[in-house]
PDB file of C-alpha atoms in Angstrom:
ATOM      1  CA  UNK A  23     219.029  97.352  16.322  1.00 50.00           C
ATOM      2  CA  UNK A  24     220.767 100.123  15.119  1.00 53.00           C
ATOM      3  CA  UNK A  25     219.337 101.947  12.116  1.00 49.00           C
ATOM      4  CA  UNK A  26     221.889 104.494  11.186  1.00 50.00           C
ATOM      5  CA  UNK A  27     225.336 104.753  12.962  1.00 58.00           C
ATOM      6  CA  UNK A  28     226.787 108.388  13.354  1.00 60.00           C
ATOM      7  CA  UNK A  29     229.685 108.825  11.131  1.00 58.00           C
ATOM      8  CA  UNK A  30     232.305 111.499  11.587  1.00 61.00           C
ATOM      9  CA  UNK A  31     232.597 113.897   8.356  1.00 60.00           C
ATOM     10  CA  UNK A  32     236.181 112.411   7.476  1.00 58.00           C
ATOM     11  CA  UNK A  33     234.379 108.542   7.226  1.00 56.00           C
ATOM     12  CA  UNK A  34     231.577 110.062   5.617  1.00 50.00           C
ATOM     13  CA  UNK A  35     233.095 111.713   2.661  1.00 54.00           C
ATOM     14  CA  UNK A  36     235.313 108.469   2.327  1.00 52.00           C
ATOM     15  CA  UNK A  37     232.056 106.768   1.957  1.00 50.00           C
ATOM     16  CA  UNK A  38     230.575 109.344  -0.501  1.00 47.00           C
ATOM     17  CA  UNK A  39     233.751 109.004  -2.778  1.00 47.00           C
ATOM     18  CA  UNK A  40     233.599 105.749  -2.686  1.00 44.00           C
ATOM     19  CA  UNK A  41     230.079 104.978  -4.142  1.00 48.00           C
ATOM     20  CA  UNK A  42     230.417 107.988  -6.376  1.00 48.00           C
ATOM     21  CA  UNK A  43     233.530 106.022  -7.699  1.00 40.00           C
ATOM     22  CA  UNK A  44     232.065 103.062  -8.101  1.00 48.00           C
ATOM     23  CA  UNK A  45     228.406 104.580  -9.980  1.00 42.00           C
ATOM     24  CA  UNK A  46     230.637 106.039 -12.512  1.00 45.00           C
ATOM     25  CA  UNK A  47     232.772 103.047 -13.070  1.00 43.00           C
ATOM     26  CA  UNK A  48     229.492 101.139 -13.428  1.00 42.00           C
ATOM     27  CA  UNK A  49     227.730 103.457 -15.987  1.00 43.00           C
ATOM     28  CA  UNK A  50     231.166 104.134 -17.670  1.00 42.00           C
ATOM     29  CA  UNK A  51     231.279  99.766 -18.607  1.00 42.00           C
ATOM     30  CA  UNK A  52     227.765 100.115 -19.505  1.00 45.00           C
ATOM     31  CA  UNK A  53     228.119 102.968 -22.261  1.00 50.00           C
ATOM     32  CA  UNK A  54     231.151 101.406 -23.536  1.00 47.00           C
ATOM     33  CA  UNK A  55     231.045  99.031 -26.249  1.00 47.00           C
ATOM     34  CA  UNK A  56     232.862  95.829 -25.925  1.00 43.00           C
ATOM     35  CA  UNK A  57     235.662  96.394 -28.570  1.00 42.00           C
ATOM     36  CA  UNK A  58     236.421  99.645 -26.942  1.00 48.00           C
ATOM     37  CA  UNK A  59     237.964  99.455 -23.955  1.00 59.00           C
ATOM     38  CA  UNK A  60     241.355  98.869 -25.016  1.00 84.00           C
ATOM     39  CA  UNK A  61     241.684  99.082 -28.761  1.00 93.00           C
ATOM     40  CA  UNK A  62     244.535  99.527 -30.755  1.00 96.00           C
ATOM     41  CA  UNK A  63     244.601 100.175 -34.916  1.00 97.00           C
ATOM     42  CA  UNK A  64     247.416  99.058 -36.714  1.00 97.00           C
ATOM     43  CA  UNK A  65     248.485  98.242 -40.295  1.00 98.00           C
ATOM     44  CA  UNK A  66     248.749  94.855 -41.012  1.00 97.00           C
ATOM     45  CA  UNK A  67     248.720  92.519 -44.085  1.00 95.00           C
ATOM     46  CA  UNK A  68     245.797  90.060 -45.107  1.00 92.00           C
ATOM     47  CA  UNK A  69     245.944  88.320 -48.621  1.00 91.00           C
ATOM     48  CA  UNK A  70     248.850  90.112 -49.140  1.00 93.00           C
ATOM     49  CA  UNK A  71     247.062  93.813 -49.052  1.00 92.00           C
ATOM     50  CA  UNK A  72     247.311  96.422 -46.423  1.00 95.00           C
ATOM     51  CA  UNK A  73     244.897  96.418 -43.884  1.00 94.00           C
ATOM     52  CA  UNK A  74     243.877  98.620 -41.178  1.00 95.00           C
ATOM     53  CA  UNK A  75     243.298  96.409 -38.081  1.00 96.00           C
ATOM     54  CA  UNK A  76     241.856  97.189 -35.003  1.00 95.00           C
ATOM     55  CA  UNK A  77     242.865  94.596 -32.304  1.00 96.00           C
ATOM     56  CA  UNK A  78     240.380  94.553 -29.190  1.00 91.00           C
ATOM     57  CA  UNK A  79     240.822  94.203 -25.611  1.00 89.00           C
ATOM     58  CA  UNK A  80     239.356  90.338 -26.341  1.00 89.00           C
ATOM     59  CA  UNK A  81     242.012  89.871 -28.663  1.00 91.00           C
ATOM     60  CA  UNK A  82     240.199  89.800 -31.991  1.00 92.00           C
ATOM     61  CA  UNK A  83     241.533  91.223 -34.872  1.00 94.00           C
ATOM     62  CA  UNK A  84     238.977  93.124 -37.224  1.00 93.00           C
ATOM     63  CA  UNK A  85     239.632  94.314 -40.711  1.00 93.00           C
ATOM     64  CA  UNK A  86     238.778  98.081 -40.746  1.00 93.00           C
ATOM     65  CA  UNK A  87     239.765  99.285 -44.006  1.00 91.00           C
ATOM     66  CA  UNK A  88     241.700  96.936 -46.856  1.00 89.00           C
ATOM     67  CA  UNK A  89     243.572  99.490 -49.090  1.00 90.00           C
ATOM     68  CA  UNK A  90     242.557  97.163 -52.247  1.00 82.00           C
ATOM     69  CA  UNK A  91     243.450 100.201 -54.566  1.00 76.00           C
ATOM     70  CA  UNK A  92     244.944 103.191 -55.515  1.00 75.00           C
ATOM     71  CA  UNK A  93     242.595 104.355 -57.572  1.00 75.00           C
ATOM     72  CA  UNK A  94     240.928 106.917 -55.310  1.00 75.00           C
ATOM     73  CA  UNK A  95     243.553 107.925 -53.494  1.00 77.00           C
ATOM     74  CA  UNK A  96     245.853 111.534 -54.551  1.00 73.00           C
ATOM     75  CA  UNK A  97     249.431 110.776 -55.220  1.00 76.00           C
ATOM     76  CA  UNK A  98     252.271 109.832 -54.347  1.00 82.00           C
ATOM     77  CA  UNK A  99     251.314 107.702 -51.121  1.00 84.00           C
ATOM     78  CA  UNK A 100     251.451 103.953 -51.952  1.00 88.00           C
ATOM     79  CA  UNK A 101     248.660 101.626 -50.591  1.00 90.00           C
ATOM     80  CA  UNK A 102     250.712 100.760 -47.463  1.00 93.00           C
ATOM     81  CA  UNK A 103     252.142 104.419 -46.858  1.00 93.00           C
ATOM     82  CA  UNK A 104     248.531 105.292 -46.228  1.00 93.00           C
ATOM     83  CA  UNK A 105     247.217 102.318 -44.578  1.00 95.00           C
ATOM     84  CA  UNK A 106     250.412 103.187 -41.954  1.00 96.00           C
ATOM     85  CA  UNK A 107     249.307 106.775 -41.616  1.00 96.00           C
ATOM     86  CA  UNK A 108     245.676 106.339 -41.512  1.00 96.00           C
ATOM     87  CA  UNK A 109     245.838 103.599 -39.127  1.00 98.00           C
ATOM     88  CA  UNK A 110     247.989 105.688 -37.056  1.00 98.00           C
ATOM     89  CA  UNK A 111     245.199 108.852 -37.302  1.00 97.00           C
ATOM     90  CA  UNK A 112     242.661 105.939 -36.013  1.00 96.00           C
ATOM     91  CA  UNK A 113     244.283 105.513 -33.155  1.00 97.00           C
ATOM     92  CA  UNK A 114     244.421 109.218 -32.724  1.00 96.00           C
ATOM     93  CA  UNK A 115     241.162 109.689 -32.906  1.00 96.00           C
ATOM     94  CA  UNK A 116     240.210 106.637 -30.577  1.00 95.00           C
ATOM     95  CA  UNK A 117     242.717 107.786 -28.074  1.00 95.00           C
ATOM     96  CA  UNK A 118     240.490 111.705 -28.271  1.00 93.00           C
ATOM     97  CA  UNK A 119     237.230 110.176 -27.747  1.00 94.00           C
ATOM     98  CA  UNK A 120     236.348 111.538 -31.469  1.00 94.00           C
ATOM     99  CA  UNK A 121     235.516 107.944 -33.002  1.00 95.00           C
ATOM    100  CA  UNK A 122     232.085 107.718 -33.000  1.00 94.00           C
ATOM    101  CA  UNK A 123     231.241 108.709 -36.411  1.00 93.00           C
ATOM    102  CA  UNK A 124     233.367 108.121 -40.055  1.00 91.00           C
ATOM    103  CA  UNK A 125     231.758 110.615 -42.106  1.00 91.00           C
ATOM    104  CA  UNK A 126     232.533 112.541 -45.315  1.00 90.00           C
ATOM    105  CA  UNK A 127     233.403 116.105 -46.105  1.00 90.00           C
ATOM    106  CA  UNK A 128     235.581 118.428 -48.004  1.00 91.00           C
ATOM    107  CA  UNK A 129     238.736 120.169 -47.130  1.00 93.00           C
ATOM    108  CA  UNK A 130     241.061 122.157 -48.411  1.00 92.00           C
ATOM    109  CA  UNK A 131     238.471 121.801 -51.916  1.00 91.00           C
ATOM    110  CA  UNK A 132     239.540 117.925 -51.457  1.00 91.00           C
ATOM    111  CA  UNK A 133     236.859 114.910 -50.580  1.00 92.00           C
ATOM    112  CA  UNK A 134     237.921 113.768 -47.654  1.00 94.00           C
ATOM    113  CA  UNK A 135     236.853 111.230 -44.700  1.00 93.00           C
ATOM    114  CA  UNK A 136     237.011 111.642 -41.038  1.00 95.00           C
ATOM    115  CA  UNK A 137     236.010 110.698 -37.262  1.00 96.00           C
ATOM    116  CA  UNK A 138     233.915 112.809 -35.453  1.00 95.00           C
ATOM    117  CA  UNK A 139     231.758 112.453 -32.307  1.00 95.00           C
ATOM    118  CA  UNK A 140     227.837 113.406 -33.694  1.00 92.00           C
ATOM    119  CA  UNK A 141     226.598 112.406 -37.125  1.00 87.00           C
ATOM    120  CA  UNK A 142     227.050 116.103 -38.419  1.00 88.00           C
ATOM    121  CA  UNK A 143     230.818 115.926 -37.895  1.00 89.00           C
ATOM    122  CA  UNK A 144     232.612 119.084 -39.827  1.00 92.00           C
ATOM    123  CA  UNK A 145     235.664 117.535 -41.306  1.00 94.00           C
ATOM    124  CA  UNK A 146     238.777 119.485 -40.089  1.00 95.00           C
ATOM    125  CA  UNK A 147     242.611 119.012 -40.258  1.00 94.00           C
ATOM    126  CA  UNK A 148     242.615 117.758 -36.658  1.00 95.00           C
ATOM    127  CA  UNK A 149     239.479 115.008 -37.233  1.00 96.00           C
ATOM    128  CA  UNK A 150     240.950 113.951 -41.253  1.00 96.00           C
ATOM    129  CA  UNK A 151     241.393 110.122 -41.358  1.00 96.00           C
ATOM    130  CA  UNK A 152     242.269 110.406 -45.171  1.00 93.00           C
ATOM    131  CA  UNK A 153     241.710 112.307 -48.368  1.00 91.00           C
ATOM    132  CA  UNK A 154     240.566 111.122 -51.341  1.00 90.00           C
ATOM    133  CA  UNK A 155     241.433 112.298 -55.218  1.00 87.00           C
ATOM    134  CA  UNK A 156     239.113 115.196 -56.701  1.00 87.00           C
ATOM    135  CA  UNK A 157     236.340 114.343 -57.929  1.00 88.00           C
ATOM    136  CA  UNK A 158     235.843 110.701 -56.170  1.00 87.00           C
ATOM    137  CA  UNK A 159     232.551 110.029 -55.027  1.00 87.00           C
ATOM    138  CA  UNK A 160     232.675 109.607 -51.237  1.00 86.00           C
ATOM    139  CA  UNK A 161     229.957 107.094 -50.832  1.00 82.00           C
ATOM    140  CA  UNK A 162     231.626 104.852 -53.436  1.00 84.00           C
ATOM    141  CA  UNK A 163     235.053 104.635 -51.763  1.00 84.00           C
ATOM    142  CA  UNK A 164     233.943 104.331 -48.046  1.00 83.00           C
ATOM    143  CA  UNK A 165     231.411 101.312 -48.919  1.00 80.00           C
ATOM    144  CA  UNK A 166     234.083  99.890 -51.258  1.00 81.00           C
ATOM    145  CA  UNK A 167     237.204 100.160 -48.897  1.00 81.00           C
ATOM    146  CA  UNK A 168     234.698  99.068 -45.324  1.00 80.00           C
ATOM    147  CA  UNK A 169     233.812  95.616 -44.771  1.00 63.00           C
ATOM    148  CA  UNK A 170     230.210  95.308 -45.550  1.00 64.00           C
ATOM    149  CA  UNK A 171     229.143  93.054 -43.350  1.00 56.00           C
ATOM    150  CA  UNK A 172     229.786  96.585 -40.685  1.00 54.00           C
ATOM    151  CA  UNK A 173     228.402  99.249 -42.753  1.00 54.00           C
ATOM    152  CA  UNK A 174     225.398  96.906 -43.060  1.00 52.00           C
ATOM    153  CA  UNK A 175     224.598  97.724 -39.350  1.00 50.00           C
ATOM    154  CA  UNK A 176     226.688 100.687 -39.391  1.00 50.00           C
ATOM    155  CA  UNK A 177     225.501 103.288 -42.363  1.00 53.00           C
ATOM    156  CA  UNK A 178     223.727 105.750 -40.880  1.00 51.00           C
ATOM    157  CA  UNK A 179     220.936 106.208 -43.917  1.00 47.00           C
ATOM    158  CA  UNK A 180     220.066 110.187 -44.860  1.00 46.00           C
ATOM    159  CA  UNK A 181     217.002 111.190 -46.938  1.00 44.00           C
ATOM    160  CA  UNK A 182     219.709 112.739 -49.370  1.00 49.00           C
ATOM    161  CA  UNK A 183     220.367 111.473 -52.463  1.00 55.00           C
ATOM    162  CA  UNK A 184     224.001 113.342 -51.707  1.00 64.00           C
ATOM    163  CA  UNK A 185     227.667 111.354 -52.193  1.00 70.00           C
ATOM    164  CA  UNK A 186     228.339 112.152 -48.383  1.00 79.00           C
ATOM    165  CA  UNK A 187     228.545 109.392 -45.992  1.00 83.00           C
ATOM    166  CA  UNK A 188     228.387 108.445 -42.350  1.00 86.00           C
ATOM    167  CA  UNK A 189     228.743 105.471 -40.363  1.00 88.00           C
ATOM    168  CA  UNK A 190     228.144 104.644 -37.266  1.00 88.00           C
ATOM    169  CA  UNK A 191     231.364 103.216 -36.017  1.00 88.00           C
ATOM    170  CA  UNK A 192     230.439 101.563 -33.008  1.00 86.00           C
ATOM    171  CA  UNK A 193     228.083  99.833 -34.976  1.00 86.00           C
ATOM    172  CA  UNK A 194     230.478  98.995 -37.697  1.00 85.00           C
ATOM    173  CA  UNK A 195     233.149  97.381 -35.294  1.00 87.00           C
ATOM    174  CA  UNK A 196     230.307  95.616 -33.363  1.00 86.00           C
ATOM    175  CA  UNK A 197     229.617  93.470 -37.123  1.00 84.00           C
ATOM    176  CA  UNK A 198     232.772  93.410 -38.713  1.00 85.00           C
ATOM    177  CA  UNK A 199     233.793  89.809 -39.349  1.00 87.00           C
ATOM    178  CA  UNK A 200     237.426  88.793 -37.022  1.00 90.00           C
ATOM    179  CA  UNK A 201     240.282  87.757 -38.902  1.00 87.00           C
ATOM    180  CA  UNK A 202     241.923  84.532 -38.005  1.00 78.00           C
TER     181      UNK A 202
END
């Protein structure tokens, strides 16, 4: 019996690619979460609000933000203006690989709220999901505007007793309840 058969160096680096190909396909499904190998954000319409949807791979449809109010947003974007914009940075963001992390920050002396890739994210124009109105406590509008059942699993907790916020958003879509 044969133990090793001689390979020419042509058949040999075939081989090589091959299994190289297929490790990294294999650890590349295993770091991925289920909802993100093909998602897509949207704005849609639930209970006749704007929503921000993210529709998975699977098909489910989960609620990521529901633009209830105005109230701590800067004029003169209406409710769906923004959930079309911010929906569209989403998918931005997804598409860069920068959607790990929702967290809080200021810019240009505004509160805002963006994606970022570690939980110390610097909010920058090219990371902003959307601003909020001076003054407005971060905290307050992110768990107000996310579903809650997702920032129960995804709030990443700080020993700060700041108004900054971060969530884990991974996390977040993993809990979020589907629409119908």
């Amino acid at each position: 019996m044969e133990l090793f058969k001689v390979y020419s160096r042509n058949q040999a680096s075939i081989i090589l690619t091959l299994i190289t190909v297929i490790v990294a396909a294999t650890i590349t499904t295993i770091d991925t979460p289920s909802y993100a190998q093909s998602t897509t954000f949207y704005c849609g319409k639930s209970k006749g609000l704007p929503v921000t949807f993210a529709r998975t791979q699977d098909g489910r449809k989960l609620p990521v933000i529901r633009w209830t109010s105005n109230n701590y947003f800067p004029p003169p974007w209406t409710a769906q203006r923004r959930c079309v914009e911010v929906s569209q940075r989403f998918q931005r963001s997804y598409n860069n690989r920068t959607l790990k992390y929702i967290s809080s920050g200021i810019l240009n002396k505004q509160p805002v709220v963006c994606a970022g890739i570690s939980k110390d994210t610097v909010c920058t124009s090219d990371n902003l999901l959307f601003t909020l109105k001076r003054g407005a406590n971060p905290k307050a509008v992110v768990t107000r505007i996310l579903d809650n059942r997702g920032l129960a699993d995804g709030l990443v907790h700080s020993e700060s007793e700041s108004d900054d916020i971060t969530v884990d958003f991974d996390l977040y879509l993993e809990r979020v309840e589907p629409e119908k």
